[in-house]
Coordinates of C-alpha atoms and ligand atoms in Angstrom, one line a residue:
M1 CA -124.8 247.8 133.3
D2 CA -126.9 248.9 136.2
F3 CA -130.1 248.2 134.4
E4 CA -129.2 244.5 133.9
K5 CA -128.0 244.2 137.5
E6 CA -131.3 245.5 138.7
I7 CA -133.2 242.9 136.6
A8 CA -131.0 240.1 137.9
K9 CA -131.8 241.1 141.5
R10 CA -135.6 240.7 141.1
R11 CA -137.6 237.7 142.2
T12 CA -141.3 238.1 141.7
F13 CA -143.4 235.2 142.9
G14 CA -146.7 234.1 144.4
I15 CA -147.5 231.7 147.2
I16 CA -150.4 229.4 146.4
S17 CA -152.2 227.1 148.8
H18 CA -155.5 225.8 149.9
P19 CA -156.9 228.1 152.7
D20 CA -155.3 227.4 156.1
A21 CA -152.2 225.6 154.8
G22 CA -150.1 228.5 156.1
K23 CA -149.6 230.9 153.3
T24 CA -150.1 234.0 155.5
T25 CA -147.8 232.6 158.1
L26 CA -145.1 231.8 155.6
T27 CA -145.3 235.2 154.0
E28 CA -144.9 236.8 157.4
K29 CA -141.8 234.7 158.2
L30 CA -140.3 235.6 154.8
L31 CA -140.9 239.3 155.6
L32 CA -139.3 238.9 159.0
F33 CA -136.1 237.4 157.4
G34 CA -136.0 240.4 155.0
G35 CA -136.3 242.7 158.0
A36 CA -139.4 244.2 156.4
I37 CA -141.4 243.7 159.5
Q38 CA -140.2 243.4 163.1
E39 CA -142.7 241.2 164.7
A40 CA -144.9 238.3 163.9
G41 CA -148.6 239.1 163.6
A42 CA -147.9 242.2 161.4
V43 CA -149.3 240.7 158.2
K44 CA -153.0 240.3 158.5
S45 CA -154.6 237.4 156.8
N46 CA -156.9 238.5 153.9
K47 CA -158.9 235.4 154.3
I48 CA -162.6 236.0 153.7
K49 CA -164.1 234.2 156.7
K50 CA -167.3 232.3 156.3
S51 CA -169.2 234.9 158.3
A52 CA -168.3 237.6 155.8
T53 CA -171.1 236.5 153.5
S54 CA -173.5 238.5 155.6
D55 CA -171.1 241.1 157.0
F56 CA -170.4 243.7 154.4
M57 CA -168.2 245.8 156.7
E58 CA -166.1 242.7 156.9
I59 CA -165.9 242.5 153.1
E60 CA -164.8 246.1 153.0
R61 CA -162.2 245.5 155.7
Q62 CA -160.9 242.5 153.8
R63 CA -160.7 244.5 150.6
G64 CA -158.6 247.1 152.5
I65 CA -156.3 244.4 153.8
S66 CA -156.0 242.9 150.4
V67 CA -154.9 246.1 148.8
A68 CA -152.3 246.5 151.5
T69 CA -151.0 243.0 150.9
S70 CA -151.4 242.8 147.2
V71 CA -147.7 243.2 146.7
L72 CA -145.2 242.8 149.5
A73 CA -141.7 243.7 148.6
F74 CA -138.5 243.3 150.6
Y75 CA -134.8 243.0 150.2
Y76 CA -132.9 239.8 151.3
K77 CA -129.2 239.3 150.6
D78 CA -129.1 241.9 147.8
K79 CA -132.2 240.5 146.1
K80 CA -135.4 242.4 145.7
I81 CA -138.2 240.0 146.4
N82 CA -141.8 240.9 145.3
I83 CA -144.5 238.6 146.7
L84 CA -147.8 238.9 144.9
D85 CA -150.7 238.0 147.1
T86 CA -153.1 235.4 145.8
P87 CA -156.4 235.0 147.6
G88 CA -156.9 231.5 148.8
H89 CA -160.7 231.7 149.0
K90 CA -162.2 229.8 146.1
D91 CA -164.7 232.5 145.3
F92 CA -161.8 234.7 144.3
A93 CA -160.0 232.0 142.3
E94 CA -160.3 234.1 139.1
D95 CA -158.2 236.9 140.8
T96 CA -155.6 234.4 141.7
F97 CA -155.4 233.0 138.2
R98 CA -154.8 236.5 136.9
T99 CA -152.1 237.2 139.5
L100 CA -150.4 234.1 138.3
T101 CA -149.9 235.7 134.9
A102 CA -147.6 238.3 136.7
V103 CA -145.4 235.9 138.7
D104 CA -142.1 234.5 137.5
S105 CA -142.3 231.5 139.9
V106 CA -144.4 230.2 142.8
I107 CA -144.1 228.5 146.1
V108 CA -146.8 225.9 146.8
V109 CA -147.7 225.4 150.5
I110 CA -149.1 222.1 151.6
D111 CA -150.4 221.1 155.0
V112 CA -148.5 218.0 156.2
A113 CA -151.7 216.5 157.7
K114 CA -154.1 217.4 155.0
G115 CA -151.9 216.8 152.0
V116 CA -152.9 218.0 148.6
E117 CA -156.3 219.9 148.7
E118 CA -158.7 221.0 146.1
Q119 CA -157.7 224.6 145.6
T120 CA -154.0 223.6 145.4
E121 CA -154.8 221.2 142.6
K122 CA -156.6 223.9 140.5
L123 CA -153.9 226.5 141.0
V124 CA -151.0 224.1 140.4
E125 CA -152.6 223.0 137.2
V126 CA -152.6 226.6 135.9
C127 CA -148.9 226.9 136.8
R128 CA -148.1 223.6 135.2
M129 CA -149.8 224.6 132.0
R130 CA -147.7 227.7 131.9
S131 CA -144.5 225.9 132.9
I132 CA -144.0 228.3 135.9
P133 CA -141.2 227.1 138.1
M134 CA -142.6 225.8 141.4
I135 CA -141.1 225.0 144.8
V136 CA -143.2 222.9 147.2
F137 CA -143.1 223.7 150.9
I138 CA -144.7 221.1 153.2
N139 CA -145.8 222.9 156.3
K140 CA -146.7 222.2 159.9
L141 CA -144.1 219.5 160.5
D142 CA -144.5 220.3 164.2
R143 CA -147.9 218.5 164.0
E144 CA -148.6 214.9 163.4
G145 CA -149.1 214.3 159.7
K146 CA -148.5 212.1 156.7
D147 CA -145.3 210.3 156.1
A148 CA -142.9 212.4 154.0
F149 CA -142.6 209.8 151.2
D150 CA -146.3 209.2 151.0
L151 CA -146.8 213.0 150.8
M152 CA -144.4 213.3 147.9
D153 CA -146.1 210.5 146.1
E154 CA -149.4 212.3 146.6
V155 CA -147.9 215.5 145.3
E156 CA -146.7 213.7 142.2
Q157 CA -149.9 211.9 141.5
K158 CA -152.5 214.6 142.3
L159 CA -150.6 217.6 141.1
G160 CA -148.8 215.9 138.2
L161 CA -145.4 217.1 139.3
T162 CA -142.0 215.5 139.4
V163 CA -140.5 216.2 142.8
T164 CA -137.1 215.9 144.5
P165 CA -136.7 216.8 148.1
L166 CA -134.0 219.4 149.0
S167 CA -134.6 219.1 152.7
F168 CA -135.9 216.2 154.7
P169 CA -137.6 216.1 158.1
I170 CA -136.1 214.3 161.1
G171 CA -139.1 212.9 162.8
I172 CA -142.6 214.5 162.7
G173 CA -145.0 216.0 165.1
Y174 CA -144.1 215.2 168.7
D175 CA -140.8 213.5 167.6
F176 CA -139.9 216.3 165.2
K177 CA -136.2 217.0 165.8
G178 CA -135.2 219.1 162.8
I179 CA -134.5 219.2 159.2
Y180 CA -131.6 217.8 157.1
N181 CA -130.8 220.3 154.4
I182 CA -129.9 218.3 151.4
Y183 CA -129.2 221.4 149.3
E184 CA -126.7 222.8 151.8
K185 CA -125.7 219.5 153.5
N186 CA -126.4 220.5 157.1
I187 CA -128.8 219.9 159.9
N188 CA -131.0 222.4 161.6
L189 CA -132.0 221.3 165.1
F190 CA -135.4 222.1 166.5
S191 CA -135.5 222.5 170.2
G192 CA -136.2 224.8 173.1
N193 CA -139.0 224.4 175.6
N194 CA -141.8 224.9 173.2
K195 CA -139.8 224.2 170.1
Q196 CA -140.0 227.9 169.2
H197 CA -136.4 228.4 168.3
V198 CA -133.9 227.0 165.9
E199 CA -131.1 225.8 168.2
E200 CA -128.2 225.3 166.0
T201 CA -127.1 224.5 162.5
V202 CA -124.6 221.7 162.2
A203 CA -122.8 221.2 159.0
F204 CA -122.0 217.6 157.9
D205 CA -119.5 216.6 155.2
T206 CA -120.9 213.2 155.3
I207 CA -124.1 211.8 156.7
D208 CA -122.1 208.8 157.9
S209 CA -120.4 210.9 160.6
P210 CA -120.9 209.5 164.1
E211 CA -121.6 213.1 165.2
L212 CA -125.1 212.5 163.9
E213 CA -125.8 209.9 166.7
R214 CA -124.5 212.4 169.3
I215 CA -126.8 215.1 168.0
I216 CA -130.1 213.4 167.2
G217 CA -129.7 210.1 168.9
E218 CA -129.2 206.6 167.6
T219 CA -132.7 205.8 166.3
A220 CA -133.2 209.1 164.5
A221 CA -129.7 208.9 163.0
G222 CA -130.4 205.4 161.6
E223 CA -133.7 206.4 160.3
L224 CA -132.4 209.6 158.7
R225 CA -129.6 207.6 156.9
D226 CA -132.2 205.1 155.6
H227 CA -134.4 207.9 154.4
L228 CA -131.7 209.7 152.6
E229 CA -130.6 206.5 151.0
L230 CA -134.1 206.1 149.7
V231 CA -134.2 209.7 148.6
N232 CA -131.0 209.1 146.6
G233 CA -132.4 206.0 145.1
V234 CA -135.8 207.2 144.2
Y235 CA -135.7 210.9 143.3
P236 CA -133.8 212.6 140.5
E237 CA -130.9 214.8 141.4
F238 CA -131.9 218.4 141.6
D239 CA -131.3 220.2 138.3
T240 CA -131.8 224.0 138.1
T241 CA -132.6 223.9 134.4
A242 CA -135.3 221.3 134.8
Y243 CA -136.8 223.4 137.7
L244 CA -136.7 226.5 135.6
E245 CA -138.4 224.8 132.7
G246 CA -141.2 223.6 135.0
N247 CA -140.1 219.9 134.7
L248 CA -138.8 219.4 138.3
Q249 CA -140.1 220.7 141.6
P250 CA -137.9 220.8 144.6
V251 CA -139.6 220.1 148.0
F252 CA -138.8 221.6 151.4
F253 CA -140.2 220.7 154.7
G254 CA -140.7 222.9 157.7
S255 CA -143.0 224.7 160.1
A256 CA -143.8 228.3 159.1
L257 CA -145.4 229.1 162.5
N258 CA -142.2 228.0 164.3
N259 CA -140.0 229.7 161.7
F260 CA -138.5 226.4 160.9
G261 CA -137.2 225.4 157.6
V262 CA -138.1 228.8 156.2
R263 CA -134.6 230.2 156.0
E264 CA -133.5 227.1 154.0
L265 CA -136.4 227.7 151.7
L266 CA -135.7 231.3 151.2
D267 CA -131.9 230.9 150.7
C268 CA -132.5 228.2 148.1
F269 CA -135.3 230.3 146.5
I270 CA -133.1 233.4 145.9
D271 CA -130.4 231.1 144.5
I272 CA -132.5 229.2 142.0
A273 CA -135.8 231.1 141.4
P274 CA -135.8 233.0 138.0
P275 CA -135.4 236.7 137.6
P276 CA -138.1 238.3 135.4
R277 CA -139.0 235.9 132.6
P278 CA -139.7 236.8 129.0
K279 CA -143.3 237.3 128.1
M280 CA -145.2 236.5 125.0
A281 CA -147.2 239.3 123.4
E282 CA -149.4 238.7 120.4
E283 CA -146.8 240.3 118.2
R284 CA -143.6 238.7 119.7
L285 CA -141.7 237.5 122.7
V286 CA -140.5 240.4 124.9
V287 CA -137.4 240.0 127.2
A288 CA -136.8 241.9 130.4
K289 CA -133.6 243.6 129.3
E290 CA -135.0 245.4 126.3
Q291 CA -134.6 249.1 126.8
D292 CA -138.1 250.0 125.9
F293 CA -140.7 249.8 128.6
S294 CA -143.6 247.5 128.4
G295 CA -146.0 246.1 131.1
F296 CA -149.5 244.9 131.6
V297 CA -152.4 245.4 134.0
F298 CA -153.2 242.2 136.0
K299 CA -155.2 243.6 138.8
I300 CA -157.4 246.6 139.5
H301 CA -158.4 247.7 142.9
A302 CA -161.2 250.1 143.5
N303 CA -160.7 252.8 146.1
M304 CA -162.5 252.0 149.2
D305 CA -163.3 255.6 149.9
P306 CA -166.5 256.3 147.9
K307 CA -165.6 260.0 147.8
H308 CA -162.6 259.3 145.7
R309 CA -163.7 257.2 142.8
D310 CA -160.2 256.5 141.5
R311 CA -158.8 253.0 141.3
L312 CA -155.4 251.5 141.5
A313 CA -154.2 249.5 138.5
F314 CA -151.4 247.0 139.2
V315 CA -148.9 246.9 136.4
K316 CA -146.3 244.2 136.1
I317 CA -143.2 245.6 134.3
V318 CA -142.0 243.2 131.6
S319 CA -139.2 245.1 130.0
G320 CA -137.4 248.4 130.2
T321 CA -137.9 250.9 133.0
F322 CA -141.1 252.6 134.1
E323 CA -140.4 256.2 134.9
R324 CA -142.6 258.8 136.7
N325 CA -144.1 261.6 134.6
T326 CA -143.1 259.9 131.4
P327 CA -145.8 259.4 128.7
Y328 CA -146.6 255.8 127.9
L329 CA -148.8 254.3 125.3
H330 CA -152.1 252.8 126.5
V331 CA -152.3 250.4 123.5
R332 CA -156.0 249.5 123.6
H333 CA -157.0 253.2 123.7
D334 CA -154.1 254.2 121.4
K335 CA -153.5 257.1 123.8
K336 CA -150.5 258.4 125.7
L337 CA -150.8 258.6 129.5
K338 CA -148.5 260.1 132.1
F339 CA -148.4 259.1 135.7
S340 CA -147.3 261.7 138.3
S341 CA -147.6 259.4 141.3
P342 CA -146.9 255.7 140.5
N343 CA -146.8 253.6 143.7
A344 CA -144.3 251.1 144.6
F345 CA -145.0 248.6 147.4
F346 CA -142.9 247.7 150.3
A347 CA -144.0 245.3 153.0
E348 CA -147.2 247.0 154.0
K349 CA -146.6 250.5 152.8
K350 CA -146.8 252.1 149.4
A351 CA -144.7 255.0 148.3
I352 CA -144.3 257.1 145.2
V353 CA -141.5 255.9 143.1
D354 CA -139.5 257.5 140.3
I355 CA -138.2 254.4 138.5
S356 CA -139.2 250.8 138.5
Y357 CA -137.6 247.8 136.8
P358 CA -138.7 244.6 135.2
G359 CA -140.3 242.2 137.7
D360 CA -141.5 245.2 139.8
I361 CA -145.2 246.0 140.2
V362 CA -146.3 249.6 140.0
G363 CA -149.7 250.8 141.2
L364 CA -151.2 253.5 138.9
H365 CA -154.0 255.7 139.9
D366 CA -156.7 255.4 137.3
T367 CA -160.0 257.1 136.7
G368 CA -161.4 254.4 134.5
N369 CA -158.9 254.1 131.7
F370 CA -157.7 250.6 132.5
K371 CA -159.1 247.2 132.4
I372 CA -157.5 243.9 133.2
G373 CA -155.1 242.7 130.6
D374 CA -154.3 246.2 129.1
T375 CA -150.8 246.7 127.8
L376 CA -148.7 249.9 128.4
T377 CA -145.5 250.5 126.3
S378 CA -143.0 253.2 125.4
G379 CA -144.8 253.3 122.0
E380 CA -144.8 249.9 120.4
Q381 CA -148.1 248.2 119.5
L382 CA -147.8 245.2 121.8
H383 CA -150.7 243.1 123.3
Y384 CA -149.7 240.8 126.1
K385 CA -151.5 237.5 126.1
G386 CA -152.5 235.2 128.8
I387 CA -155.2 236.7 130.9
P388 CA -158.1 234.6 129.8
S389 CA -161.5 234.4 131.4
F390 CA -162.7 231.0 132.6
S391 CA -166.2 229.9 132.6
P392 CA -168.0 231.2 135.7
E393 CA -169.8 228.7 138.0
H394 CA -172.8 230.8 138.9
F395 CA -175.1 232.8 136.6
R396 CA -177.8 235.3 137.5
Y397 CA -179.8 237.9 135.7
I398 CA -179.1 241.4 137.0
N399 CA -182.1 243.7 137.2
N400 CA -182.3 247.4 137.9
A401 CA -184.2 248.0 141.1
D402 CA -184.3 251.8 140.7
P403 CA -185.4 253.0 137.3
M404 CA -184.1 256.5 138.0
K405 CA -180.6 255.1 138.4
A406 CA -180.2 253.1 135.2
K407 CA -177.1 255.2 134.1
Q408 CA -175.4 254.7 137.4
L409 CA -176.1 251.0 137.4
N410 CA -174.7 250.5 133.9
K411 CA -171.6 252.5 134.7
G412 CA -171.1 250.5 138.0
I413 CA -171.5 247.2 136.2
D414 CA -169.1 248.3 133.5
Q415 CA -166.4 249.4 136.0
L416 CA -166.8 246.4 138.3
M417 CA -166.4 244.1 135.3
D418 CA -163.3 246.0 134.1
E419 CA -161.9 245.3 137.6
G420 CA -162.5 241.6 137.0
V421 CA -165.0 241.2 139.9
A422 CA -167.2 239.0 137.7
Q423 CA -168.2 238.5 134.0
L424 CA -171.0 240.1 132.1
F425 CA -172.9 238.4 129.4
T426 CA -175.6 240.0 127.3
L427 CA -178.2 237.7 125.8
E428 CA -178.4 237.9 122.0
L429 CA -182.2 237.4 122.1
N430 CA -183.4 240.2 124.3
G431 CA -180.3 242.1 125.6
R432 CA -180.8 241.1 129.2
K433 CA -177.7 241.2 131.3
I434 CA -176.3 238.1 133.1
I435 CA -173.6 238.2 135.7
G436 CA -171.4 235.2 135.9
T437 CA -169.2 234.6 139.0
V438 CA -166.9 231.9 140.4
G439 CA -168.6 232.1 143.9
A440 CA -171.8 233.2 145.4
L441 CA -170.1 235.7 147.5
Q442 CA -169.4 238.0 144.6
Y443 CA -173.1 238.7 144.1
E444 CA -173.2 240.3 147.5
V445 CA -170.0 242.2 146.9
I446 CA -171.4 243.6 143.6
Q447 CA -174.8 244.5 145.1
Y448 CA -173.1 246.2 148.0
R449 CA -170.6 248.1 145.9
L450 CA -173.2 249.2 143.3
E451 CA -175.2 250.7 146.0
H452 CA -172.3 252.3 148.0
E453 CA -170.0 253.4 145.2
Y454 CA -172.5 254.1 142.4
G455 CA -175.8 254.8 144.1
A456 CA -177.5 252.1 142.1
K457 CA -179.7 249.3 143.3
C458 CA -180.0 245.9 141.7
T459 CA -181.8 242.6 142.2
Y460 CA -180.8 239.1 140.9
E461 CA -182.8 236.4 139.3
N462 CA -181.6 232.9 138.7
F463 CA -180.4 232.0 135.2
P464 CA -180.1 228.3 134.7
A465 CA -176.7 227.9 133.1
H466 CA -174.1 225.3 133.9
K467 CA -171.1 226.6 131.9
A468 CA -170.1 229.3 129.5
C469 CA -168.3 228.2 126.3
W470 CA -166.7 230.6 123.9
I471 CA -167.6 230.0 120.3
E472 CA -165.4 230.7 117.3
P473 CA -167.7 232.3 114.8
D474 CA -167.7 230.9 111.2
E475 CA -170.5 232.3 109.2
T476 CA -169.5 230.2 106.2
N477 CA -170.1 227.0 108.1
P478 CA -173.8 225.8 107.7
D479 CA -173.3 223.9 111.0
F480 CA -172.5 227.1 112.8
Q481 CA -175.6 228.8 111.3
E482 CA -177.8 226.0 112.3
F483 CA -176.3 226.0 115.8
K484 CA -176.9 229.7 116.1
R485 CA -180.5 229.3 115.0
V486 CA -181.4 226.4 117.2
K487 CA -179.5 227.6 120.3
Q488 CA -180.5 231.3 120.0
K489 CA -182.0 231.3 123.5
F490 CA -178.6 230.3 125.0
L491 CA -176.3 232.7 123.1
A492 CA -174.8 235.8 124.6
R493 CA -172.0 238.2 124.1
D494 CA -169.2 238.7 126.7
K495 CA -167.9 242.1 127.5
S496 CA -165.5 242.2 124.6
G497 CA -168.3 241.1 122.1
Q498 CA -167.2 237.5 121.8
L499 CA -170.0 234.9 121.2
V500 CA -170.7 232.7 124.2
F501 CA -172.9 229.6 124.6
L502 CA -174.5 229.3 128.0
A503 CA -175.2 225.6 128.3
D504 CA -177.9 224.7 130.8
S505 CA -176.4 221.4 131.8
A506 CA -173.3 219.2 131.2
F507 CA -175.5 216.9 129.3
S508 CA -176.8 219.5 126.9
L509 CA -173.3 220.8 126.4
Q510 CA -172.1 217.4 125.4
M511 CA -175.1 216.8 123.1
T512 CA -174.6 220.2 121.4
Q513 CA -170.9 219.5 120.8
Q514 CA -171.8 216.1 119.3
K515 CA -174.5 217.5 117.1
Y516 CA -172.3 220.3 115.7
P517 CA -168.9 218.8 115.5
S518 CA -167.5 221.4 113.3
V519 CA -168.4 224.3 115.6
K520 CA -165.5 225.2 117.9
F521 CA -166.2 225.4 121.6
Y522 CA -163.6 226.8 124.0
F523 CA -163.5 226.8 127.8
T524 CA -161.6 230.0 128.2
S525 CA -162.1 233.4 126.4
E526 CA -158.6 233.3 124.9
F527 CA -158.2 231.0 121.9
E528 CA -156.1 231.0 118.8
Ligands
LIG1 P1 -153.5 230.6 155.0 O1 -153.0 232.0 154.8 O2 -152.9 229.6 154.1 O3 -155.0 230.5 155.0 O4 -153.1 230.0 156.4 P2 -152.5 230.8 157.7 O5 -151.1 231.2 157.5 O6 -153.5 231.8 158.2 O7 -152.5 229.6 158.7 C1 -153.7 228.8 159.0 C2 -153.5 228.3 160.5 O8 -152.4 227.4 160.5 C3 -153.2 229.4 161.5 O9 -153.9 229.0 162.7 C4 -151.7 229.3 161.6 O10 -151.3 229.8 162.9 C5 -151.5 227.8 161.5 N1 -150.2 227.4 161.1 C6 -149.4 228.0 160.1 N2 -148.2 227.4 160.0 C7 -148.2 226.4 161.0 C8 -147.2 225.5 161.4 O11 -146.1 225.4 160.9 N3 -147.5 224.7 162.5 C9 -148.7 224.8 163.1 N4 -149.0 224.0 164.1 N5 -149.7 225.6 162.7 C10 -149.4 226.5 161.7 P3 -155.2 229.6 163.2 O12 -155.5 229.0 164.5 O13 -156.3 229.4 162.1 O14 -155.0 231.1 163.2 P4 -154.2 231.9 164.3 O15 -155.2 232.1 165.4 O16 -153.0 231.1 164.8 O17 -153.9 233.2 163.6

């Protein structure tokens, strides 16, 4: 059946890394292979540079780029590949966590010299918790860096993964000669004046062949054999099922900038990476090949043109087909909606599309109906799970700086929160509003956008909170009642009305938990 063939073709994934490890460069090289772009340099980095904190035009420019690169789709060897962009900047980590709910697998990029960095640790942890299949790409082999075995140890220890290399570098930095492809059993030589081109691929039936000496020289050949022997002895054999279950992570080595080791990665990726995976809804598990459409909103992007206040809601299709001009149920509003111009994304363009399949992302024009996490279906009452909010790191009161514009301010705050820019908490005691963010940069973005998109002005005032914890209410529990009475000053409601405790320090949080052991504290908004 065509429908099932279309599903089997889809590979929807995200690339995660610490900033500067080479995510943008790798994305670009993948697009080059897919013929989606013709030259290097076509994909702009959506990195928020440090200077951007005081340069709002820069923020706006970056937002423009990030909508263009939110989804990059291309075809490669009959597979349709959807790359979902994940901002590397830590102030936008929440955005990345949400995008990870829409991927079926990920590629983790690590800089050979820097090894495992902070942002990678956090993001991999989220993937590990969700058992998302991961492939590790160790980048910048053309530079001096850490020893391959040391790096794999570091990956196992810091990221809690079980790895097995599917390619192995021959030399590193100045001595970098090429890659032995364990998966395909051949060697890619790296040469040319400035090592810009892949010279040749030589297939080897056995690594013992004397040909190896001729090609890479005696020392390198001896070393490679030793290394491969060690690989065989130390690492488990690659097993697709273990990878798909999130229990084994294959490792590739290469240099994205030099387009080296990337084809190996891509060829293996389309071979082993999963087609659209089933997704858990509150009601049941939904599989891609079900005929009825269902999907969920994982990202909302506001229009940058203030004259057109519409937004683009990104929907990941989980099951069935999404068709243009067909009414679908917006479950939270219990209302049918029809979309006359759903967007599909190709490389850097978007185009109106008549039909989309599981794994695909459609961009829907929205005038304020959607918020992150909303489910759309053909009619069934389904609620997709798995887009929790985490505790923000920064908390500030937001004040209205122009009393004539209170309505605009509230509307602006509401819509920006629906987009997931930050979290809003309303204090139980006096109704004052607190904005919680992951990074300080968001406050400037919010202030700027409130003014330019909603005509409202705001000021901030520090609120001394350390963490937000979600509390499970239990009015029958005397401990809970006591907790509520004593901690009244620190209690707030999040946007969906859930009770939140804003602890002012790690110490007071710990003390409170000890004092009220039967009160349940959670560190994300989604708990059973
Ligand atoms: P990111 O999206 O993960 O933040 O990283 P990005 O691809 O922008 O790469 C960060 C820097 O690392 C870039 O240099 C890029 O050219 C370089 N790079 C990526 N892959 C390789 C590689 O395989 N080898 C080497 N030697 N460098 C690599 P930049 O100077 O920051 O930017 P640009 O001026 O080159 O654009």
